[in-house]
PDB file of C-alpha atoms in Angstrom:
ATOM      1  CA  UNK J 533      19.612   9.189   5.900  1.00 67.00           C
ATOM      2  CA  UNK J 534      16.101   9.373   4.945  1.00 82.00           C
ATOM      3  CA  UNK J 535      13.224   8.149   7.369  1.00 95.00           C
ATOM      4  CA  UNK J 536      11.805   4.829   6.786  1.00 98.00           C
ATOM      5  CA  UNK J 537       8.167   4.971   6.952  1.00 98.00           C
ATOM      6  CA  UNK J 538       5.202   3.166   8.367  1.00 98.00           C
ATOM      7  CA  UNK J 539       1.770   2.972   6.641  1.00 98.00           C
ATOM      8  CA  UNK J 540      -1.661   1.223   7.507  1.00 96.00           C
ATOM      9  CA  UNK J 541      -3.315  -0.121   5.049  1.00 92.00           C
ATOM     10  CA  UNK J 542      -7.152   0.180   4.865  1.00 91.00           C
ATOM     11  CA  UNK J 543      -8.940  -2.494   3.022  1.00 89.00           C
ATOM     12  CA  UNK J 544     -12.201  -0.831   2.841  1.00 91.00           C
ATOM     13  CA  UNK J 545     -15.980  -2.507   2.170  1.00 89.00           C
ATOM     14  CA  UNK J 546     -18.961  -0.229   2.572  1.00 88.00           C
ATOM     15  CA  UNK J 547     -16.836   2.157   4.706  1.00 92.00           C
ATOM     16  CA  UNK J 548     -15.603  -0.656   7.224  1.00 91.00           C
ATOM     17  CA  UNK J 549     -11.935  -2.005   7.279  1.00 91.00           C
ATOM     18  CA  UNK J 550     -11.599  -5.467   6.657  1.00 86.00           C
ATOM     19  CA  UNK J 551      -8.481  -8.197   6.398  1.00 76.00           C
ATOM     20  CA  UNK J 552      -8.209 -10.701   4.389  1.00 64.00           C
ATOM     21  CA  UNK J 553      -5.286 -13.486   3.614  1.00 59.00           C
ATOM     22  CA  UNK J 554      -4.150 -13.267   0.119  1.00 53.00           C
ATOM     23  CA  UNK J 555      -7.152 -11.533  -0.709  1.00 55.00           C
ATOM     24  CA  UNK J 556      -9.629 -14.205   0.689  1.00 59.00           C
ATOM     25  CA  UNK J 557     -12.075 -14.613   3.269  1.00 58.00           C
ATOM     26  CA  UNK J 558     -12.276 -11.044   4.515  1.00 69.00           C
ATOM     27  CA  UNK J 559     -12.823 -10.472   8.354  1.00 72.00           C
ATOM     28  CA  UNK J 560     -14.585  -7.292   9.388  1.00 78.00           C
ATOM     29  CA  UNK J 561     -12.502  -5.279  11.541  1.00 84.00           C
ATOM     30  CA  UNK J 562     -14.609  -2.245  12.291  1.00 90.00           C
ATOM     31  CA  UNK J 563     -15.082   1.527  11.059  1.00 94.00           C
ATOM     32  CA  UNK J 564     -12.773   3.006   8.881  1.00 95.00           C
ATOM     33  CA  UNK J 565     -12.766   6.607  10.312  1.00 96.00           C
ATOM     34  CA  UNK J 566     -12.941   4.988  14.033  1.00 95.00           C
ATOM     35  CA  UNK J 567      -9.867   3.063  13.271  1.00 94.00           C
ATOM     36  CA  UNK J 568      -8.114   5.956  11.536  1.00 96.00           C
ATOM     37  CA  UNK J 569      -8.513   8.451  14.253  1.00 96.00           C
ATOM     38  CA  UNK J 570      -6.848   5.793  16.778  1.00 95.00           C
ATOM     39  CA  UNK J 571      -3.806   5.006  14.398  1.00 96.00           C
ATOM     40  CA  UNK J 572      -3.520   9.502  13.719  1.00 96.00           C
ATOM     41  CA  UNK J 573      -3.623   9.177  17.516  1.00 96.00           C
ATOM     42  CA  UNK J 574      -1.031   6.396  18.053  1.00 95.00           C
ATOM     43  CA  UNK J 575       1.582   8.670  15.709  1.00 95.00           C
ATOM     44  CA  UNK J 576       1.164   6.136  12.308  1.00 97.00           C
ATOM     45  CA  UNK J 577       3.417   7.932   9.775  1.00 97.00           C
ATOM     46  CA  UNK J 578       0.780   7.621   6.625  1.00 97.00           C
ATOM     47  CA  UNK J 579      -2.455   5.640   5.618  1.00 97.00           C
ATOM     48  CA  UNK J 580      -3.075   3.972   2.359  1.00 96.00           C
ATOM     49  CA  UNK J 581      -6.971   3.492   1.744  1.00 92.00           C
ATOM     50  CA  UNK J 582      -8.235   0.739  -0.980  1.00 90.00           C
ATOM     51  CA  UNK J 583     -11.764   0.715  -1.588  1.00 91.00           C
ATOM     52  CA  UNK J 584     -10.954  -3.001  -2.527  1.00 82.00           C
ATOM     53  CA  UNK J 585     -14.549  -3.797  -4.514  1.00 81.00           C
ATOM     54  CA  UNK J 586     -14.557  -1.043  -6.692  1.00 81.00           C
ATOM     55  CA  UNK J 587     -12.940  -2.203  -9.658  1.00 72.00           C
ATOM     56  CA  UNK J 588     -14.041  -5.476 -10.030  1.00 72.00           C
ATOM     57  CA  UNK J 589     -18.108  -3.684  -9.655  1.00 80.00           C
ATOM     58  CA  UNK J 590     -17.071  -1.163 -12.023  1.00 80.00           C
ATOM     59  CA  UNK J 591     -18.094   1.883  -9.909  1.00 84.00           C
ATOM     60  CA  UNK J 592     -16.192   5.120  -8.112  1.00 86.00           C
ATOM     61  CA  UNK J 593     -14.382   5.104  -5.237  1.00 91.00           C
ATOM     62  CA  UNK J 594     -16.110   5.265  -2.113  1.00 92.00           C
ATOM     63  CA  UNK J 595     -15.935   9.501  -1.471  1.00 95.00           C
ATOM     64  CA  UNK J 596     -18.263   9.595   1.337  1.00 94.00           C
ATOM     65  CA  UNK J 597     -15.830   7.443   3.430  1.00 95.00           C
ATOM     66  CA  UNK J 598     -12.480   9.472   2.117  1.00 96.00           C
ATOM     67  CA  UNK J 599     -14.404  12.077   3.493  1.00 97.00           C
ATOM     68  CA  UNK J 600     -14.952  11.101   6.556  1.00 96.00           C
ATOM     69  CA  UNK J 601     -11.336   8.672   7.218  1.00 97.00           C
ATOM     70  CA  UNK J 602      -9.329  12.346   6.411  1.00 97.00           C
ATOM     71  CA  UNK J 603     -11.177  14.682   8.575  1.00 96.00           C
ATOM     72  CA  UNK J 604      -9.641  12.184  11.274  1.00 94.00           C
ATOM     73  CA  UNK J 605      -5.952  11.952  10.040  1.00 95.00           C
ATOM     74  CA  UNK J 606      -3.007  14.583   9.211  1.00 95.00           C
ATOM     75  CA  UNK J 607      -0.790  12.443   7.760  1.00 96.00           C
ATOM     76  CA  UNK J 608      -0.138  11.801   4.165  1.00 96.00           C
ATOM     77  CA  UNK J 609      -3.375  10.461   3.244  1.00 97.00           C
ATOM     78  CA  UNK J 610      -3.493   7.625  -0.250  1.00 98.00           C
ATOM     79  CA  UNK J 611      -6.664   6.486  -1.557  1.00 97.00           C
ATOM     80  CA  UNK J 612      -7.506   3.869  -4.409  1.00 95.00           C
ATOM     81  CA  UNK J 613      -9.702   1.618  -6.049  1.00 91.00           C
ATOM     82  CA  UNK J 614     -12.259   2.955  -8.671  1.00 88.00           C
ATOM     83  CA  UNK J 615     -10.053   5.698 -10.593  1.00 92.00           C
ATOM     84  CA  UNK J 616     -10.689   5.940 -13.687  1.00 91.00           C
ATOM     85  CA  UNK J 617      -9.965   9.410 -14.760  1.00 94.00           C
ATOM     86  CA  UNK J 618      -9.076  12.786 -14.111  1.00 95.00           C
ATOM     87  CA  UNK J 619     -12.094  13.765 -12.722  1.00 96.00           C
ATOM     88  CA  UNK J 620     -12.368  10.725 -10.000  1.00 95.00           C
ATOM     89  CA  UNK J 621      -8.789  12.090  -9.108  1.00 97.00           C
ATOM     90  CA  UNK J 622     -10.163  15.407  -8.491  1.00 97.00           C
ATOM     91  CA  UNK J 623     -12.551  14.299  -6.379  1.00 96.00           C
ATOM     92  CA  UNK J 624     -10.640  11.830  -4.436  1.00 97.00           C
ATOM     93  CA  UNK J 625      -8.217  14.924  -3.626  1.00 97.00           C
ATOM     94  CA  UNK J 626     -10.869  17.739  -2.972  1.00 97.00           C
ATOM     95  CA  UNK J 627     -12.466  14.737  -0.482  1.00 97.00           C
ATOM     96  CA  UNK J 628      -9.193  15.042   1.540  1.00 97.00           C
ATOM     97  CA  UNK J 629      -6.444  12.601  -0.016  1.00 97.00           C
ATOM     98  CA  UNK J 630      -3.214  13.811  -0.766  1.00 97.00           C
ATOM     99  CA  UNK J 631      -2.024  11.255  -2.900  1.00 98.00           C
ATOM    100  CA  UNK J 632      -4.081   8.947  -5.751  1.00 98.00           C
ATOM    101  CA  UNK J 633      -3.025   4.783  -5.801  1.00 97.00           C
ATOM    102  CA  UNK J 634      -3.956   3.552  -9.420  1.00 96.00           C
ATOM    103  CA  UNK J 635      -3.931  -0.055 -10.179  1.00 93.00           C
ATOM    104  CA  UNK J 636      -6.239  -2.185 -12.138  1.00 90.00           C
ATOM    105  CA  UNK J 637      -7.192   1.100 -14.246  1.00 91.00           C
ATOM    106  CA  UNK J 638      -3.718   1.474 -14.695  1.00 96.00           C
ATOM    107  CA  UNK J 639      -3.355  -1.340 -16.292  1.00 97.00           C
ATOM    108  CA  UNK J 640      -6.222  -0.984 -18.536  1.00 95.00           C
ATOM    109  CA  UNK J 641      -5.203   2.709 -19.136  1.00 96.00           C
ATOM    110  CA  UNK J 642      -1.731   3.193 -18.568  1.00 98.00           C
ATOM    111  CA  UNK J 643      -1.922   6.365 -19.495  1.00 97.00           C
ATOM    112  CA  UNK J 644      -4.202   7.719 -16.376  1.00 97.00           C
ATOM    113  CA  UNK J 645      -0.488   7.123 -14.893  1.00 98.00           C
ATOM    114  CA  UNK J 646       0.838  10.440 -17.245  1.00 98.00           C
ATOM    115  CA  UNK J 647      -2.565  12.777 -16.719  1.00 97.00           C
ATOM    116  CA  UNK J 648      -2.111  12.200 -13.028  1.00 98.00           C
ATOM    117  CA  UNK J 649       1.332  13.023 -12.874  1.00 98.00           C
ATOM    118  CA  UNK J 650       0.780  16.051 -14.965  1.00 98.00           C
ATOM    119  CA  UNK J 651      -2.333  17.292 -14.123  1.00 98.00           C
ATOM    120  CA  UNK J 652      -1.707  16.566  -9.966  1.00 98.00           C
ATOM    121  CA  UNK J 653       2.229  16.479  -9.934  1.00 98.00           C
ATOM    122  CA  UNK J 654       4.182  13.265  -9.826  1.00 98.00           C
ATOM    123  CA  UNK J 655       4.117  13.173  -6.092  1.00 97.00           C
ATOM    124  CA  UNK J 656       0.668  12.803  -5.874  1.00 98.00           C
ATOM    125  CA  UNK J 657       0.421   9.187  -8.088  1.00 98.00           C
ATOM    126  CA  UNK J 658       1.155   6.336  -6.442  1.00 98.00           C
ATOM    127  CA  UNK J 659       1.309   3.394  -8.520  1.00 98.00           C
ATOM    128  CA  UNK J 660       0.251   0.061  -6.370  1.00 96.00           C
ATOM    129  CA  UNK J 661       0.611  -3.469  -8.142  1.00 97.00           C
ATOM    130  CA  UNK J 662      -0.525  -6.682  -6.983  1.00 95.00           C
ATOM    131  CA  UNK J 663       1.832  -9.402  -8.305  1.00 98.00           C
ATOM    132  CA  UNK J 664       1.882 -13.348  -7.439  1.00 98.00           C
ATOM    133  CA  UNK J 665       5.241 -15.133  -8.210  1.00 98.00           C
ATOM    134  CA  UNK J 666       4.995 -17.338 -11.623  1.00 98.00           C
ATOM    135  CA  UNK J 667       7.944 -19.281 -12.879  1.00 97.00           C
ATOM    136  CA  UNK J 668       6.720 -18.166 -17.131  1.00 97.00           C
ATOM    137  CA  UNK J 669       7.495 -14.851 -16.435  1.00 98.00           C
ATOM    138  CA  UNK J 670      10.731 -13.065 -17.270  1.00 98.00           C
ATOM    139  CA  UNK J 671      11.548 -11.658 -13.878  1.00 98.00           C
ATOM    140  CA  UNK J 672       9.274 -14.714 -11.709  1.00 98.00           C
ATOM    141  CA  UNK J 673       6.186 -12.216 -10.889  1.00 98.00           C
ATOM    142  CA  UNK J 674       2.866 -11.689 -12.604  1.00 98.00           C
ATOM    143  CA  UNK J 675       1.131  -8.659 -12.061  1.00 98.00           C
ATOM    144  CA  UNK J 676      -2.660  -9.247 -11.278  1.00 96.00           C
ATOM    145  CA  UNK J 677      -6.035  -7.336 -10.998  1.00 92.00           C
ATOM    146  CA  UNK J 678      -9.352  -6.617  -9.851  1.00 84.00           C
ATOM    147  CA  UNK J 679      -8.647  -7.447  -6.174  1.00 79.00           C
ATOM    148  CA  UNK J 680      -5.915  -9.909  -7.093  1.00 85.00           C
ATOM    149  CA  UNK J 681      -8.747 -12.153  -9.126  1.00 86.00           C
ATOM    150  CA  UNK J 682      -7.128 -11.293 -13.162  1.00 92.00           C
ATOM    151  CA  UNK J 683      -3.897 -12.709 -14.356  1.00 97.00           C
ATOM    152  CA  UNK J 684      -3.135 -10.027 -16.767  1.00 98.00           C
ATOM    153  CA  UNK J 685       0.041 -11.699 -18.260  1.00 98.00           C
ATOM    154  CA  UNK J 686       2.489  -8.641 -17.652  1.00 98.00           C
ATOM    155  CA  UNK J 687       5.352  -8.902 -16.533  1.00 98.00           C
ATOM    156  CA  UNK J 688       5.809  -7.229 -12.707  1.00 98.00           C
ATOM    157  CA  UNK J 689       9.542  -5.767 -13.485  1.00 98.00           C
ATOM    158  CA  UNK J 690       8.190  -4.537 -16.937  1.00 98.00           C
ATOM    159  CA  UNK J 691       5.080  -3.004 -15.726  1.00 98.00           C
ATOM    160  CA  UNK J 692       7.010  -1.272 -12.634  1.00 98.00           C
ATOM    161  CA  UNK J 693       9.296   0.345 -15.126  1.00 98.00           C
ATOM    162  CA  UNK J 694       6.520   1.956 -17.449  1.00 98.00           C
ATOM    163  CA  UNK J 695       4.426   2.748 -14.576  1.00 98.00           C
ATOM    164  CA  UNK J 696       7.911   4.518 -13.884  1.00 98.00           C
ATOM    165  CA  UNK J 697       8.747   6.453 -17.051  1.00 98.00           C
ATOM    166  CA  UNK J 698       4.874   7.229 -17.358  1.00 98.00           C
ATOM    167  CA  UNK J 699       5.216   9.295 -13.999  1.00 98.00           C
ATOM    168  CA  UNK J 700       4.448   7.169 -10.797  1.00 98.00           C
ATOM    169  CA  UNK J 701       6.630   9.235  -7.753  1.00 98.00           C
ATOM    170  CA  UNK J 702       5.844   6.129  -6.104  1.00 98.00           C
ATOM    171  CA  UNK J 703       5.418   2.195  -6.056  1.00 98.00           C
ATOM    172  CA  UNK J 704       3.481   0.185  -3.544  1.00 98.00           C
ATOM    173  CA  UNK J 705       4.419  -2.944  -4.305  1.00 98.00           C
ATOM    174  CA  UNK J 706       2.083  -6.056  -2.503  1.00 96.00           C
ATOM    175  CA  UNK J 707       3.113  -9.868  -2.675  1.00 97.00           C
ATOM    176  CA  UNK J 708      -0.451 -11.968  -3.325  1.00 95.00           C
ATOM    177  CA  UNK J 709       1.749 -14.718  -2.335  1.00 95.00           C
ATOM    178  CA  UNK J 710       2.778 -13.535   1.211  1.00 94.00           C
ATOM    179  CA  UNK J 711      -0.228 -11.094   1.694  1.00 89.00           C
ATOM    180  CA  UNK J 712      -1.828 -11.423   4.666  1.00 82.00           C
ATOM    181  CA  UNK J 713       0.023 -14.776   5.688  1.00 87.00           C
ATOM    182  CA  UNK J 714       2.260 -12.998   9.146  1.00 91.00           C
ATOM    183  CA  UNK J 715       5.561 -15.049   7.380  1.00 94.00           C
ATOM    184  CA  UNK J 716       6.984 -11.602   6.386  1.00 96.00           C
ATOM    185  CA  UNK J 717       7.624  -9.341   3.405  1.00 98.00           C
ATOM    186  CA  UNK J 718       9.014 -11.372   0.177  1.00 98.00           C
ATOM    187  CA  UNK J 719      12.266  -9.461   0.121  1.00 98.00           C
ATOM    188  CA  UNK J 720      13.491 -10.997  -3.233  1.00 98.00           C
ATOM    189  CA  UNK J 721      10.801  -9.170  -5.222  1.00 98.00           C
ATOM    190  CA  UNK J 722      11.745  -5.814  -3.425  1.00 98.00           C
ATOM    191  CA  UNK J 723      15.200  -7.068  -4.587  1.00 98.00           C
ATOM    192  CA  UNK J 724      14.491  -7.169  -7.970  1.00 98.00           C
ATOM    193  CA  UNK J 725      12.346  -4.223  -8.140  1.00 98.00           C
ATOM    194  CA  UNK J 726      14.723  -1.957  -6.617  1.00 97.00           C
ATOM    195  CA  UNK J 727      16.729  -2.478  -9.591  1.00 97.00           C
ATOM    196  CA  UNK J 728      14.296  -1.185 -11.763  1.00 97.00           C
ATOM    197  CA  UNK J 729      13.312   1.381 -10.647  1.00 97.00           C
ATOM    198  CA  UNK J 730      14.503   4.856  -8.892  1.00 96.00           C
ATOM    199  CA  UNK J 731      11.312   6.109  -7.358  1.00 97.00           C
ATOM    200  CA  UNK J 732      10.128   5.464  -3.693  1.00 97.00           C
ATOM    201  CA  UNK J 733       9.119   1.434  -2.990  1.00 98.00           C
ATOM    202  CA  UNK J 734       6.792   0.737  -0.716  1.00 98.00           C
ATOM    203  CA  UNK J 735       6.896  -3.029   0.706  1.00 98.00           C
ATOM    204  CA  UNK J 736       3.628  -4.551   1.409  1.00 97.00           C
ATOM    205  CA  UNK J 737       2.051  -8.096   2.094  1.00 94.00           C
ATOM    206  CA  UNK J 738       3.278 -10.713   5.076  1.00 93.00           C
ATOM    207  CA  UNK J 739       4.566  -8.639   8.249  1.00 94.00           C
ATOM    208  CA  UNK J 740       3.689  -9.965  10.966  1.00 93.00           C
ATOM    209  CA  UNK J 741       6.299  -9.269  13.692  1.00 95.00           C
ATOM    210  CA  UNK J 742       8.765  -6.803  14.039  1.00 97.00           C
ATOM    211  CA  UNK J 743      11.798  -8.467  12.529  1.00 98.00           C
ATOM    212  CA  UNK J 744      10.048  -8.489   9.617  1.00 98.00           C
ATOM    213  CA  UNK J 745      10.562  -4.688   9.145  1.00 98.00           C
ATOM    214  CA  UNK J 746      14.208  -4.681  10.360  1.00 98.00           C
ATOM    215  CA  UNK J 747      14.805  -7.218   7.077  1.00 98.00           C
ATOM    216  CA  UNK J 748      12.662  -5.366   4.954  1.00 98.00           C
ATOM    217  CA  UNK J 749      14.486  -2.076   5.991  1.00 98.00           C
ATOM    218  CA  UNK J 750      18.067  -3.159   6.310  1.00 98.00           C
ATOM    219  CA  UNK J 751      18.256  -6.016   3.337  1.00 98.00           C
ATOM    220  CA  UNK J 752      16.383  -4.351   0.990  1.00 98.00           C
ATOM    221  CA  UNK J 753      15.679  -0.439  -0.482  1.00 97.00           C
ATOM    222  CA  UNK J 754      12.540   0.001   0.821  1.00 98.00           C
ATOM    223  CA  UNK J 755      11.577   3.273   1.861  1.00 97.00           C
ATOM    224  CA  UNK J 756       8.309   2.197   3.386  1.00 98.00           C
ATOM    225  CA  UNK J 757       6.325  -0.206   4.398  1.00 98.00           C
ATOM    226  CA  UNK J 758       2.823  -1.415   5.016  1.00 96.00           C
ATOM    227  CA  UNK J 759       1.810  -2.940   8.698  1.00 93.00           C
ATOM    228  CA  UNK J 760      -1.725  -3.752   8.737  1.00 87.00           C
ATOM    229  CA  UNK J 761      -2.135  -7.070  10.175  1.00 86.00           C
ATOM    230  CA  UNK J 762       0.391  -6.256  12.999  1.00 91.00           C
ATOM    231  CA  UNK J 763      -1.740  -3.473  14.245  1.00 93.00           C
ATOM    232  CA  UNK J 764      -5.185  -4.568  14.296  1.00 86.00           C
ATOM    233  CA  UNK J 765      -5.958  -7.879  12.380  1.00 80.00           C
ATOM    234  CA  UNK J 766      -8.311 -10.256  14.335  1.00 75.00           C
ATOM    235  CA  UNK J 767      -5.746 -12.943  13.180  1.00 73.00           C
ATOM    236  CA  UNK J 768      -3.151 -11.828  14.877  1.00 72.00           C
ATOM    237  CA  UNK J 769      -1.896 -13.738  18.346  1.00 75.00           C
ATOM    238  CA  UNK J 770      -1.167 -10.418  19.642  1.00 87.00           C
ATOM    239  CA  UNK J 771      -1.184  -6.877  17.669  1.00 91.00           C
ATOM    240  CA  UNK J 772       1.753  -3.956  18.266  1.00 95.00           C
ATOM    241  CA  UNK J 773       1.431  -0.904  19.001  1.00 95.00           C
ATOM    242  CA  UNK J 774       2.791   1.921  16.764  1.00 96.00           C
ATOM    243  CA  UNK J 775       5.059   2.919  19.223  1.00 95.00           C
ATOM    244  CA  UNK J 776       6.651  -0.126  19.790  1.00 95.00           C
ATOM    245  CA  UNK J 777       7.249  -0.966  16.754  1.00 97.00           C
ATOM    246  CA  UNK J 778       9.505   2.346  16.242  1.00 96.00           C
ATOM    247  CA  UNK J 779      11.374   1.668  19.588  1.00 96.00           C
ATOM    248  CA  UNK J 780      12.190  -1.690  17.912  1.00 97.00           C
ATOM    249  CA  UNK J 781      13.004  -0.313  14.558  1.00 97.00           C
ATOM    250  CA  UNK J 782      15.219   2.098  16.614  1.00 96.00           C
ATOM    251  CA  UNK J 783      16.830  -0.218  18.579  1.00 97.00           C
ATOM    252  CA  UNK J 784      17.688  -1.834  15.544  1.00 97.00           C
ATOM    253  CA  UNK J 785      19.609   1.036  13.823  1.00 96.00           C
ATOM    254  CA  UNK J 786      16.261   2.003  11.657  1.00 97.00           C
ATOM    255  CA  UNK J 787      16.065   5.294  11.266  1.00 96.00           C
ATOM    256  CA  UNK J 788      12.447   5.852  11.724  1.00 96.00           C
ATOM    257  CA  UNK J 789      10.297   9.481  12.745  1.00 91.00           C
ATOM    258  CA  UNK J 790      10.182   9.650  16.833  1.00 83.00           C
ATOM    259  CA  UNK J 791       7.166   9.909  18.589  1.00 72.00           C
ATOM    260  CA  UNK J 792       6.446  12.858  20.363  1.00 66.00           C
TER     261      UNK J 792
END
């Protein structure tokens, strides 16, 4: 049985974490290295860093902060936001990431998707949509970009299976709709991407207490998911601890990596 993961997610501004409720009024949550070196400490499986502004100001990826978040962490290590080509790639992984997250530029370019995959390997391209549910589309899901601000009129399903066959090893896959909002993960668009594709899904947007992952783990395919808000979001009543959220998981037949 394979071990379900859990990721942070780093929404990063000028090299400070921030949270935000379906991708609005952002509240600054501190450091991003600072906050990476606790969660390394605290046993987090991976970390998924977004340099969130990037695309929509049309500039790189923030490589100074890469830098510094993965001399902190050894963990698998994703960065995105601001690849555009081969080159940022390069630089993203000789900064310290192990694996590249394309999104708006993917759907721009799809065909970054292929040079990634066979320039870096297909386990180093993570493909990470942003879709909002909306009843004209074929499968009920739009995907959108530039920080969740463009309605690019592609279907989710669709787009998930070309990212796919162009040579994504992986999916992160965030609801706009339940992002941020603690209500938990929207399990019928894992569902429905699950039969789509074959590649690893990651399930991202709305956890916000530990029975959210059991569902997400036992009802749907997901392989991983992401648990910012529960960990350190200001919102938050009360945030969990790494380790108890794995003694929970546990308890609840999850098959998750032990802490030492």
């Amino acid at each position: 049985m394979l071990t379900k993961r859990l990721i942070a997610c780093f929404d990063i501004v000028g090299g400070n974490v921030t949270k935000a409720v379906q991708f609005q009024d952002n509240i600054h949550v501190g450091p991003a290295a600072q906050l990476a070196q606790t969660l390394y400490d605290a046993q987090i499986d991976e970390l998924i860093f977004y340099d969130i502004t990037a695309s929509n100001e049309r500039r790189g990826i923030d490589i100074a902060t890469v830098k510094e978040v993965a001399k902190c962490v050894f963990v698998p290590f994703t960065v995105g936001g601001g690849i555009k080509t081969l080159d940022d790639m390069y630089e993203a992984l000789k900064a310290g990431a192990e694996k590249i997250s394309v999104d708006s530029m993917a759907v721009r370019n799809p065909q970054i998707i292929e040079q990634g995959a066979k320039a870096f390997g297909s386990q180093c391209v993570v493909l990470s949509t942003q879709v909002k549910r909306t009843p004209t589309m074929p499968s009920g899901y739009e995907v959108y970009i530039d920080g969740a601000r463009l309605a690019t009129g592609l279907d989710a399903m669709e787009w998930l299976k070309q990212g796919q066959e162009l040579g994504a090893g992986e999916i992160c896959l965030n609801s706009i709709d339940c992002d941020g909002t603690l209500a938990g993960y929207d399990l019928e668009l894992m569902k429905l991407a699950e039969q789509v594709v074959r590649v690893p899904l990651i399930a991202s947007g709305g956890a916000g207490k530990p029975e959210h992952l059991r569902d997400v783990f036992t009802q749907t395919q997901a392989q991983a998911a992401i648990i910012s808000s529960m960990l350190y979001s200001p919102r938050m009543a009360r945030n969990y601890s790494v380790h108890e959220l794995k003694d929970y998981l546990l308890q609840q037949g999850v098959n998750v990596r032990r802490y030492a």
